[in-house]
Coordinates of C-alpha atoms in Angstrom, one line a residue:
Chain A
X15 CA 38.2 -15.0 -21.7
X16 CA 38.1 -18.6 -21.1
X17 CA 37.8 -20.5 -24.1
X18 CA 34.6 -21.8 -25.1
X19 CA 34.1 -25.6 -24.0
X20 CA 31.4 -26.9 -26.3
X21 CA 28.3 -25.7 -23.9
X22 CA 26.4 -24.3 -26.7
X23 CA 26.2 -27.3 -28.4
X24 CA 25.9 -29.5 -25.0
X25 CA 22.5 -27.4 -23.9
X26 CA 21.6 -27.2 -27.6
X27 CA 21.9 -23.0 -27.8
X28 CA 22.7 -21.8 -30.9
X29 CA 25.0 -18.8 -31.4
X30 CA 25.8 -15.9 -34.2
X31 CA 28.3 -14.0 -32.7
X32 CA 30.7 -14.6 -29.5
X33 CA 30.7 -12.7 -26.3
X34 CA 33.9 -11.5 -26.7
X35 CA 33.5 -10.2 -29.8
X36 CA 30.1 -8.4 -28.2
X37 CA 31.6 -6.6 -25.4
X38 CA 33.6 -4.1 -27.7
X39 CA 30.3 -2.8 -28.4
X40 CA 29.7 -2.3 -24.5
X41 CA 29.8 1.1 -23.2
X42 CA 31.3 1.9 -19.6
X43 CA 28.6 3.3 -17.6
X44 CA 30.1 3.5 -14.6
X45 CA 28.2 4.5 -11.7
X46 CA 24.4 4.0 -11.4
X47 CA 21.6 4.6 -9.8
X48 CA 18.4 1.7 -9.8
X49 CA 14.6 3.0 -9.7
X50 CA 11.1 1.2 -10.8
X51 CA 7.7 1.8 -11.6
X52 CA 6.6 4.7 -8.4
X53 CA 9.6 4.3 -6.7
X54 CA 9.8 8.3 -6.5
X55 CA 6.4 8.8 -4.7
X56 CA 7.2 7.0 -2.1
X57 CA 7.5 10.0 0.3
X58 CA 11.3 10.7 1.1
X59 CA 12.9 8.5 -2.1
X60 CA 15.6 10.3 -4.2
X61 CA 14.8 12.0 -7.2
X62 CA 17.3 10.0 -9.8
X63 CA 17.6 13.5 -11.6
X64 CA 18.9 15.7 -9.1
X65 CA 21.4 12.6 -8.1
X66 CA 22.7 13.2 -11.7
X67 CA 22.4 17.1 -11.6
X68 CA 24.4 17.2 -7.7
X69 CA 26.5 14.1 -8.2
X70 CA 27.2 13.5 -11.5
X71 CA 29.9 10.4 -11.3
X72 CA 27.4 9.0 -8.7
X73 CA 24.3 9.2 -11.4
X74 CA 25.6 8.3 -15.0
X75 CA 22.8 5.9 -16.0
X76 CA 19.4 4.9 -14.3
X77 CA 18.9 0.6 -14.4
X78 CA 15.0 1.3 -15.2
X79 CA 12.9 -1.8 -13.3
X80 CA 10.3 -2.6 -15.9
X81 CA 7.2 -4.8 -15.3
X82 CA 5.1 -4.2 -18.8
X83 CA 2.1 -4.3 -16.9
X84 CA 2.7 -1.2 -15.0
X85 CA 5.0 0.3 -17.9
X86 CA 7.1 3.6 -17.6
X87 CA 6.8 6.0 -15.2
X88 CA 7.0 9.6 -15.6
X89 CA 10.9 9.5 -14.4
X90 CA 11.8 7.2 -16.4
X91 CA 10.6 8.6 -19.3
X92 CA 12.2 12.3 -18.4
X93 CA 15.4 10.7 -17.9
X94 CA 15.6 8.9 -21.1
X95 CA 14.4 11.6 -23.4
X96 CA 16.7 13.9 -21.5
X97 CA 19.3 11.7 -23.5
X98 CA 21.1 10.3 -20.6
X99 CA 21.9 6.9 -20.4
X100 CA 20.4 4.0 -19.0
X101 CA 19.7 0.4 -18.7
X102 CA 16.7 -2.3 -19.1
X103 CA 16.0 -4.2 -15.9
X104 CA 13.8 -6.7 -16.0
X105 CA 11.0 -7.5 -13.7
X106 CA 8.8 -10.0 -15.3
X107 CA 10.5 -13.1 -17.4
X108 CA 10.9 -16.5 -16.2
X109 CA 13.8 -16.8 -18.8
X110 CA 13.5 -20.6 -18.8
X111 CA 9.7 -20.5 -19.8
X112 CA 9.7 -20.2 -23.6
X113 CA 5.7 -19.9 -23.2
X114 CA 6.6 -16.0 -21.2
X115 CA 7.9 -15.1 -24.3
X116 CA 4.7 -14.1 -26.1
X117 CA 4.3 -11.6 -29.0
X118 CA 2.4 -9.1 -26.8
X119 CA 5.4 -9.1 -23.6
X120 CA 8.0 -8.8 -26.7
X121 CA 6.5 -6.4 -28.3
X122 CA 5.9 -4.2 -24.9
X123 CA 9.5 -5.1 -24.3
X124 CA 10.5 -3.4 -27.7
X125 CA 8.5 -0.3 -27.1
X126 CA 10.4 0.4 -24.2
X127 CA 13.5 -0.4 -25.2
X128 CA 12.8 2.1 -27.6
X129 CA 12.0 4.5 -25.3
X130 CA 14.8 3.8 -22.9
X131 CA 17.1 3.4 -25.5
X132 CA 19.2 1.0 -22.9
X133 CA 22.6 0.1 -23.1
X134 CA 21.8 -3.4 -22.4
X135 CA 19.0 -5.8 -20.5
X136 CA 19.4 -7.5 -17.5
X137 CA 17.6 -9.1 -14.7
X138 CA 17.4 -12.1 -12.0
X139 CA 17.2 -15.2 -13.9
X140 CA 14.8 -16.5 -11.6
X141 CA 10.8 -17.3 -11.2
X142 CA 9.7 -13.7 -12.1
X143 CA 5.6 -15.0 -11.7
X144 CA 4.2 -18.6 -10.7
X145 CA 1.9 -19.5 -13.2
X146 CA 0.4 -17.1 -15.7
X147 CA 2.0 -13.6 -15.7
X148 CA -1.1 -12.3 -13.8
X149 CA -2.3 -10.5 -11.1
X150 CA -1.2 -11.5 -7.9
X151 CA 1.1 -14.3 -9.0
X152 CA 4.5 -12.1 -9.4
X153 CA 7.1 -13.4 -6.9
X154 CA 11.3 -13.9 -7.5
X155 CA 12.7 -17.3 -6.5
X156 CA 16.2 -18.1 -7.4
X157 CA 16.7 -21.2 -10.4
X158 CA 16.7 -24.6 -9.2
X159 CA 20.3 -25.0 -9.0
X160 CA 20.6 -28.3 -10.9
X161 CA 22.5 -29.3 -14.5
X162 CA 19.5 -30.1 -16.0
X163 CA 18.2 -26.3 -15.6
X164 CA 21.3 -24.8 -17.2
X165 CA 19.9 -25.2 -20.9
X166 CA 16.3 -23.8 -21.0
X167 CA 17.6 -20.8 -18.8
X168 CA 20.3 -20.3 -21.6
X169 CA 18.3 -20.6 -24.3
X170 CA 15.8 -17.8 -23.1
X171 CA 19.3 -15.5 -22.7
X172 CA 19.5 -16.0 -26.4
X173 CA 16.0 -15.7 -27.0
X174 CA 15.7 -12.4 -25.8
X175 CA 18.9 -11.3 -26.9
X176 CA 17.9 -12.0 -30.5
X177 CA 14.8 -10.9 -30.1
X178 CA 15.8 -7.6 -29.0
X179 CA 19.1 -7.0 -30.5
X180 CA 20.1 -6.3 -27.1
X181 CA 23.0 -7.9 -24.9
X182 CA 20.9 -9.6 -21.6
X183 CA 22.9 -9.9 -18.8
X184 CA 21.7 -13.1 -16.4
X185 CA 21.7 -11.6 -12.7
X186 CA 22.2 -14.0 -9.2
X187 CA 18.7 -13.6 -8.0
X188 CA 18.0 -13.2 -4.4
X189 CA 16.6 -15.8 -2.2
X190 CA 16.2 -17.4 1.4
X191 CA 14.9 -20.9 -0.1
X192 CA 18.0 -22.2 -2.8
X193 CA 17.4 -26.0 -3.8
X194 CA 19.9 -27.7 -5.8
X195 CA 23.2 -29.1 -5.2
X196 CA 25.0 -26.8 -7.4
X197 CA 26.7 -23.3 -5.8
X198 CA 25.4 -20.5 -7.6
X199 CA 28.0 -19.3 -9.0
X200 CA 28.8 -22.6 -10.8
X201 CA 25.3 -22.6 -12.4
X202 CA 25.7 -18.9 -13.6
X203 CA 29.1 -20.1 -14.9
X204 CA 27.3 -22.7 -16.8
X205 CA 24.2 -20.6 -17.9
X206 CA 26.9 -17.7 -19.1
X207 CA 28.8 -19.9 -21.2
X208 CA 26.3 -22.1 -23.0
X209 CA 24.2 -18.9 -23.7
X210 CA 28.0 -17.1 -24.8
X211 CA 26.9 -14.0 -22.4
X212 CA 28.0 -11.6 -19.7
X213 CA 26.4 -11.5 -16.3
X214 CA 25.8 -9.1 -13.8
X215 CA 26.6 -10.1 -10.2
X216 CA 24.7 -8.8 -7.6
X217 CA 26.7 -8.9 -4.4
X218 CA 23.7 -8.9 -1.6
X219 CA 21.9 -11.1 -3.4
X220 CA 25.5 -13.7 -3.4
X221 CA 26.0 -12.8 0.4
X222 CA 22.8 -14.4 1.0
X223 CA 23.2 -17.1 -0.7
X224 CA 26.7 -17.7 0.6
X225 CA 25.2 -17.2 4.1
X226 CA 21.8 -19.2 3.8
X227 CA 24.1 -21.9 2.1
X228 CA 26.8 -21.9 5.2
X229 CA 29.6 -20.9 3.0
X230 CA 32.5 -18.5 3.3
X231 CA 32.1 -15.6 1.1
X232 CA 34.6 -16.5 -1.6
X233 CA 33.4 -20.2 -1.9
X234 CA 33.1 -20.6 -5.6
X235 CA 34.9 -18.0 -6.9
X236 CA 37.6 -20.1 -8.2
X237 CA 35.7 -21.6 -10.7
X238 CA 34.0 -18.5 -12.4
X239 CA 34.7 -16.7 -15.4
X240 CA 34.8 -13.1 -13.6
X241 CA 36.0 -11.5 -17.4
X242 CA 32.5 -12.5 -18.4
X243 CA 30.9 -9.6 -15.3
X244 CA 29.8 -6.7 -17.1
X245 CA 27.6 -5.1 -14.0
X246 CA 27.4 -5.2 -10.7
X247 CA 25.0 -4.5 -8.0
X248 CA 25.5 -3.2 -4.4
X249 CA 22.5 -2.8 -2.0
X250 CA 21.7 -2.5 1.4
X251 CA 19.5 -5.5 3.6
X252 CA 18.1 -6.2 6.6
X253 CA 19.0 -9.2 8.6
X254 CA 15.9 -11.1 10.1
X255 CA 15.3 -14.2 11.8
X256 CA 12.0 -16.4 11.3
X257 CA 11.9 -18.9 14.6
X258 CA 15.7 -19.1 14.4
X259 CA 16.5 -19.1 10.9
X260 CA 19.0 -16.2 10.0
X261 CA 18.1 -14.5 6.9
X262 CA 18.5 -11.2 4.6
X263 CA 16.1 -9.1 3.4
X264 CA 17.0 -7.7 0.2
X265 CA 15.5 -4.3 1.2
X266 CA 17.6 -2.0 -1.1
X267 CA 18.2 0.0 2.5
X268 CA 20.5 2.6 3.7
X269 CA 22.4 0.1 5.2
X270 CA 24.6 -2.1 3.1
X271 CA 25.8 -5.3 5.0
X272 CA 30.0 -5.9 5.7
X273 CA 29.8 -9.6 3.8
X274 CA 28.2 -7.5 0.8
X275 CA 31.1 -4.9 0.9
X276 CA 34.0 -7.5 1.0
X277 CA 32.1 -9.3 -2.0
X278 CA 31.9 -6.0 -3.9
X279 CA 35.7 -5.5 -2.9
X280 CA 36.6 -9.1 -4.1
X281 CA 34.5 -8.9 -7.2
X282 CA 35.8 -5.4 -8.2
X283 CA 39.2 -6.7 -8.4
X284 CA 38.5 -9.9 -10.9
X285 CA 36.1 -8.4 -13.0
X286 CA 38.1 -6.9 -15.9
X287 CA 35.6 -6.3 -18.4
X288 CA 33.6 -4.3 -15.5
X289 CA 31.4 -1.6 -17.0
X290 CA 28.7 -0.3 -14.9
X291 CA 27.9 -0.7 -11.0
X292 CA 24.3 0.3 -9.6
X293 CA 23.8 1.1 -6.7
X294 CA 20.1 -0.2 -5.6
X295 CA 18.6 2.3 -3.2
X296 CA 15.7 3.8 -5.1
X297 CA 13.0 4.7 -1.8
X298 CA 15.9 6.6 0.5
X299 CA 17.0 10.0 0.4
X300 CA 20.4 10.9 -1.1
X301 CA 21.8 12.2 2.0
X302 CA 21.2 8.9 2.8
X303 CA 22.7 7.0 -0.1
X304 CA 25.5 9.1 -1.1
X305 CA 28.1 7.0 1.4
X306 CA 27.3 3.8 -0.3
X307 CA 28.3 5.9 -3.8
X308 CA 30.9 7.2 -2.4
X309 CA 32.6 4.0 -1.2
X310 CA 31.5 2.0 -4.6
X311 CA 33.5 4.6 -6.2
X312 CA 36.6 4.7 -3.8
X313 CA 36.5 0.5 -4.5
X314 CA 36.1 0.9 -8.1
X315 CA 38.9 3.5 -8.5
X316 CA 40.1 5.8 -10.2
X317 CA 39.0 4.6 -13.2
X318 CA 35.2 5.1 -12.1
Chain B
X543 CA 0.8 -32.6 -12.8
X544 CA 1.1 -36.2 -13.5
X545 CA 3.0 -39.2 -11.5
X546 CA 6.0 -40.6 -10.9
X547 CA 7.9 -44.3 -10.5
X548 CA 9.1 -43.5 -6.7
X549 CA 12.5 -44.5 -7.9
X550 CA 12.7 -42.1 -11.4
X551 CA 15.6 -40.0 -11.2
X552 CA 14.2 -37.6 -13.6
X553 CA 14.7 -34.0 -12.5
X554 CA 11.9 -31.2 -14.0
X555 CA 13.2 -27.7 -12.4
X556 CA 10.0 -26.4 -13.3
X557 CA 7.9 -29.0 -11.9
X558 CA 10.8 -28.7 -8.3
X559 CA 10.1 -24.6 -8.4
X560 CA 6.0 -25.2 -9.1
X561 CA 6.0 -27.5 -6.2
X562 CA 8.1 -25.3 -3.9
X563 CA 5.5 -22.7 -4.6
X564 CA 3.2 -25.0 -3.2
X565 CA 5.1 -25.4 -0.5
X566 CA 5.7 -21.4 0.5
X567 CA 2.0 -21.1 0.0
X568 CA 0.5 -23.8 2.1
X569 CA 2.7 -25.2 5.2
X570 CA 0.9 -28.4 5.4
X571 CA 1.8 -29.4 1.5
X572 CA 5.3 -28.3 2.7
X573 CA 4.8 -30.9 5.6
X574 CA 3.8 -33.7 3.1
X575 CA 6.7 -32.8 0.8
X576 CA 9.4 -33.2 3.4
X577 CA 7.4 -36.3 5.2
X578 CA 7.7 -39.4 4.2
X579 CA 4.5 -40.5 2.8
X580 CA 4.2 -40.8 -0.9
X581 CA 3.9 -37.8 -3.1
X582 CA 3.4 -39.0 -6.8
X583 CA 4.1 -35.9 -8.5
X584 CA 7.6 -35.8 -7.7
X585 CA 10.6 -38.3 -8.6
X586 CA 13.2 -39.5 -5.7
X587 CA 15.3 -36.9 -7.3
X588 CA 12.9 -34.1 -6.9
X589 CA 11.5 -35.1 -4.0
X590 CA 14.9 -35.3 -2.0
X591 CA 15.9 -32.2 -3.3
X592 CA 12.9 -30.4 -1.5
X593 CA 13.5 -31.9 1.3
X594 CA 16.9 -30.3 2.0
X595 CA 14.6 -27.5 2.4
X596 CA 14.6 -26.1 6.0
X597 CA 10.9 -25.3 6.4
X598 CA 11.6 -21.9 8.6
X599 CA 12.7 -21.1 5.4
X600 CA 9.3 -21.2 3.6
X601 CA 8.0 -19.0 5.7
X602 CA 10.6 -15.8 5.7
X603 CA 8.0 -13.7 3.5
X604 CA 5.0 -14.1 6.5
X605 CA 2.6 -12.2 4.5
X606 CA 2.9 -14.0 0.9
X607 CA -0.1 -15.8 1.4
X608 CA -2.0 -12.8 2.5
X609 CA -1.0 -10.7 0.0
X610 CA -1.9 -13.5 -2.7
X611 CA -5.8 -13.6 -0.7
X612 CA -5.8 -10.0 -0.9
X613 CA -6.1 -10.5 -4.7
X614 CA -8.2 -12.9 -4.6
X615 CA -10.7 -11.0 -2.5
X616 CA -10.5 -7.9 -4.9
X617 CA -11.7 -10.2 -7.7
X618 CA -14.2 -12.1 -5.9
X619 CA -15.6 -9.6 -3.3
X620 CA -19.3 -11.0 -3.0
X621 CA -18.2 -14.7 -3.2
X622 CA -16.1 -13.8 0.0
X623 CA -19.4 -12.1 2.0
X624 CA -21.0 -15.7 1.0
X625 CA -18.7 -17.8 1.8
X626 CA -16.5 -15.8 4.3
X627 CA -13.0 -14.7 3.9
X628 CA -11.0 -18.3 5.4
X629 CA -13.0 -20.0 2.6
X630 CA -11.2 -18.1 -0.3
X631 CA -7.8 -18.1 2.2
X632 CA -8.2 -22.3 1.7
X633 CA -7.9 -21.9 -1.8
X634 CA -3.5 -21.8 -1.6
X635 CA -4.0 -25.4 0.2
X636 CA -5.6 -26.9 -2.6
X637 CA -4.8 -28.9 -5.5
X638 CA -6.5 -27.0 -7.8
X639 CA -4.0 -24.0 -6.5
X640 CA -0.7 -26.5 -7.6
X641 CA -2.6 -27.6 -10.5
X642 CA -3.0 -23.8 -11.9
X643 CA 0.6 -23.2 -10.6
X644 CA 1.6 -26.1 -12.8
X645 CA -0.6 -25.6 -15.7
X646 CA 0.8 -22.1 -15.9
X647 CA -2.7 -20.6 -15.0
X648 CA -4.3 -17.4 -13.6
X649 CA -4.8 -17.8 -10.2
X650 CA -7.7 -15.8 -9.8
X651 CA -9.6 -18.8 -12.4
X652 CA -8.5 -21.1 -10.8
X653 CA -9.8 -20.3 -8.0
X654 CA -13.1 -19.4 -9.9
X655 CA -13.4 -23.0 -11.0
X656 CA -12.6 -24.0 -7.6
X657 CA -15.3 -21.9 -6.2
X658 CA -17.8 -23.5 -8.6
X659 CA -21.3 -23.2 -8.0
X660 CA -20.5 -22.6 -3.9
X661 CA -21.3 -19.2 -4.0
X662 CA -24.3 -19.8 -5.5
X663 CA -24.7 -17.4 -8.7
X664 CA -22.3 -14.7 -7.6
X665 CA -19.4 -16.7 -7.4
X666 CA -20.1 -18.0 -11.1
X667 CA -20.6 -14.1 -12.1
X668 CA -17.5 -12.9 -10.5
X669 CA -15.4 -16.1 -12.2
X670 CA -17.4 -15.0 -15.5
X671 CA -16.1 -10.9 -14.7
X672 CA -12.3 -12.4 -14.0
X673 CA -12.4 -13.9 -17.3
X674 CA -13.0 -11.6 -19.3
X675 CA -10.7 -9.0 -17.8
X676 CA -8.1 -11.2 -19.1
X677 CA -8.7 -11.0 -22.5
X678 CA -5.5 -13.5 -22.5
X679 CA -7.0 -16.6 -20.7
X680 CA -6.7 -19.3 -23.1
X681 CA -10.4 -20.7 -24.3
X682 CA -11.7 -23.9 -23.9
X683 CA -10.3 -26.4 -26.7
X684 CA -12.6 -27.0 -29.3
X685 CA -13.9 -29.6 -31.5
X686 CA -11.3 -30.0 -34.7
X687 CA -13.0 -28.0 -37.5
X688 CA -13.9 -25.7 -34.5
X689 CA -14.6 -22.4 -36.6
X690 CA -17.0 -20.0 -34.5
X691 CA -17.1 -18.5 -30.3
X692 CA -17.5 -16.3 -28.4
X693 CA -14.7 -13.5 -27.9
X694 CA -12.8 -13.7 -25.0
X695 CA -14.4 -10.1 -23.7
X696 CA -17.4 -11.7 -23.4
X697 CA -19.1 -14.6 -21.3
X698 CA -22.8 -15.6 -21.1
X699 CA -24.2 -17.7 -18.3
X700 CA -27.5 -18.6 -16.3
X701 CA -27.4 -17.5 -12.3
X702 CA -30.6 -17.8 -10.5
X703 CA -33.1 -15.2 -10.5
X704 CA -32.3 -12.2 -8.8
X705 CA -28.3 -12.4 -8.8
X706 CA -27.4 -9.4 -10.4
X707 CA -29.7 -7.2 -7.8
X708 CA -28.0 -9.4 -4.9
X709 CA -24.6 -8.9 -6.0
X710 CA -24.9 -4.7 -6.8
X711 CA -26.1 -4.4 -3.3
X712 CA -23.4 -6.6 -1.9
X713 CA -20.6 -4.8 -3.5
X714 CA -22.1 -1.2 -2.7
X715 CA -21.9 -2.3 0.6
X716 CA -18.2 -3.4 0.1
X717 CA -17.4 0.0 -1.2
X718 CA -14.5 0.8 -3.5
X719 CA -11.7 -0.9 -2.0
X720 CA -13.7 -4.5 -1.3
X721 CA -10.2 -6.1 0.3
X722 CA -9.2 -3.7 2.5
X723 CA -12.9 -3.8 4.0
X724 CA -13.1 -7.8 3.8
X725 CA -9.9 -8.1 5.3
X726 CA -10.5 -6.2 8.3
X727 CA -13.8 -7.3 9.6
X728 CA -16.2 -9.9 9.5
X729 CA -18.8 -9.4 6.5
X730 CA -20.4 -12.1 5.8
X731 CA -24.0 -10.9 5.3
X732 CA -27.3 -12.5 6.8
X733 CA -28.9 -12.4 3.3
X734 CA -28.5 -15.5 1.9
X735 CA -27.8 -15.5 -2.2
X736 CA -30.5 -16.2 -4.9
X737 CA -30.7 -20.3 -5.4
X738 CA -33.5 -20.5 -7.7
X739 CA -34.8 -19.4 -10.8
X740 CA -32.8 -18.2 -13.8
X741 CA -31.7 -15.3 -14.6
X742 CA -29.4 -14.7 -18.0
X743 CA -26.7 -12.4 -17.3
X744 CA -23.7 -10.8 -20.2
X745 CA -20.8 -9.8 -19.5
X746 CA -18.9 -8.5 -21.4
X747 CA -15.5 -6.2 -21.6
X748 CA -15.0 -2.6 -23.2
X749 CA -12.5 -0.9 -25.1
X750 CA -11.6 1.2 -22.2
X751 CA -11.5 -1.7 -19.8
X752 CA -14.9 -1.2 -18.1
X753 CA -16.8 -4.2 -17.4
X754 CA -20.6 -4.2 -18.3
X755 CA -23.0 -6.7 -16.5
X756 CA -26.5 -6.8 -18.7
X757 CA -29.1 -9.5 -19.1
X758 CA -29.9 -11.1 -22.1
X759 CA -32.5 -13.3 -23.6
X760 CA -32.8 -17.2 -22.8
X761 CA -31.9 -18.4 -25.9
X762 CA -29.1 -15.6 -27.2
X763 CA -27.3 -16.0 -23.4
X764 CA -27.5 -19.8 -23.8
X765 CA -26.6 -20.0 -27.4
X766 CA -23.5 -17.9 -26.5
X767 CA -22.9 -19.8 -23.3
X768 CA -22.4 -23.0 -25.9
X769 CA -19.6 -20.6 -27.9
X770 CA -17.7 -20.5 -25.2
X771 CA -15.8 -23.4 -26.5
X772 CA -15.2 -23.1 -30.0
X773 CA -17.9 -24.8 -32.1
X774 CA -18.6 -25.9 -35.7
X775 CA -21.2 -23.7 -37.9
X776 CA -22.8 -27.0 -38.0
X777 CA -22.9 -27.5 -34.0
X778 CA -23.9 -23.6 -33.7
X779 CA -27.1 -23.4 -35.8
X780 CA -28.2 -26.4 -34.4
X781 CA -27.9 -24.9 -30.6
X782 CA -29.9 -22.3 -32.0
X783 CA -32.4 -24.5 -33.3
X784 CA -32.7 -26.3 -30.5
X785 CA -33.8 -22.7 -28.5
X786 CA -36.1 -21.9 -30.9
X787 CA -34.5 -20.7 -34.2
X788 CA -36.2 -21.7 -37.2
X789 CA -33.9 -24.1 -39.4
X790 CA -33.4 -21.3 -42.1
X791 CA -33.4 -19.1 -39.7
X792 CA -30.0 -20.4 -37.8
X793 CA -27.3 -19.2 -40.2
X794 CA -28.4 -15.3 -41.0
X795 CA -28.4 -15.5 -37.1
X796 CA -25.0 -16.4 -36.1
X797 CA -24.1 -14.3 -38.8
X798 CA -26.0 -11.1 -37.3
X799 CA -24.2 -12.0 -33.8
X800 CA -20.7 -12.2 -35.6
X801 CA -21.6 -9.1 -37.4
X802 CA -22.1 -7.3 -33.5
X803 CA -19.2 -8.8 -32.6
X804 CA -20.8 -11.5 -30.3
X805 CA -19.4 -14.4 -31.9
X806 CA -16.1 -14.7 -33.9
X807 CA -15.0 -16.6 -36.7
X808 CA -11.8 -17.5 -36.9
X809 CA -10.1 -16.8 -40.2

């Protein structure tokens, strides 16, 4: 792991133990699948329990997307009560806004953690809602990629980690608009060092960023501390065009774009502390997504 | 959002994101940000960053504004039948919307404040319903020493006579999914909402989340409306006297309202 370079002090983030120490306690979860409230109710959507039963190496754990307002659905509760591993993916907190960590929300997060028993928390480090956390105000925008945005984000990660007693892995969000001069990987490298945390790299989101910015696929890789990568996401997407503006919709569909696979392969080969890979495919049938799991397992290698 | 010297080099990431949200909801505002006209809410550096945005990228989610309008139609169904759906849609092109984003406000409450009296009593009634639905909504700040206020689950309001019956008729016509009905067809009604006289309403959220709307006496409604802003005991007693209480009855009256849960005391 790259030596700490004083970023914690520079960004005014207090740390009590190092990520290197905490990393030892993080379990290896292998390949898993994502869900969120009500996903199973969609026609033809996969049943994570069936995936785990029929393909235990693909359903090693369930990443539960949680919006406190909606809570946990029956499938997530059943999975957890069976003692199967989980991770908690937040869907409703702007990490860089101190006001978002209000007591009722934190209490509800802790209750859901008690129910799920997740190995860690994770989620897109972006703008999950504009204005208050209220009806009709949910969205997801990437952070402003400027140095001033690093400290508030890092402080939020530490705040959530200390409030829950669980690791919090920030994830690079998707987007069609990216504002700021930093590369997404450079921004998250600073955030990870300032919060002294592991990270979650979403390969589909990273491919969207590289495409939107006109970068090469591996641009930005050199400055990133890949030893901090604990979890990877791979997911399908759909290419669209809006008035000549090409973009990818992060729809978690059954077709993983070639760029995403290339990035997945490139990250896997660098992420020496990888603990988990999630195939985000909750709205598809098992038959549709088995090839994605098979390819992810093959690329991660015999250690999965 | 305040204003900057145009040469200011400061950068507030939150401000940039709030403006970006405004741009995503309103192409005209996006054009202003991307254009040359002065824009006091952004520093020169913030403006420069946002001017790098490809305007086509702002429209990749074609239904973003429509979804938000749908939420507001659900909150203000009868208001929308009075003003028309396009009027509700226009909220997203207002400074009121952008200010609520910046102030971490509720979109629905900001819309209600923006509607104000334009839909007469029904707009104010539906704003009151939106208020009590959000028990977490911040209340108006009171003066120092303010100790008594109406609870967040209760709003008292004075509207034109007949407003409640008008609202109930219109609401019934719209059925259980008003936003769907409003989005599909123009349901503007020829029946104008009441504009004369006075009706005194109490809007209350029950423990099970349901919302009751009923009438109250003028003195009670006016006193509770006065207490939407936290007040001192002395000010509240004076208000009670103003609306007909004997001076020696005011303190016991307020104590009784506290006992009934219609007022709360900060401890």
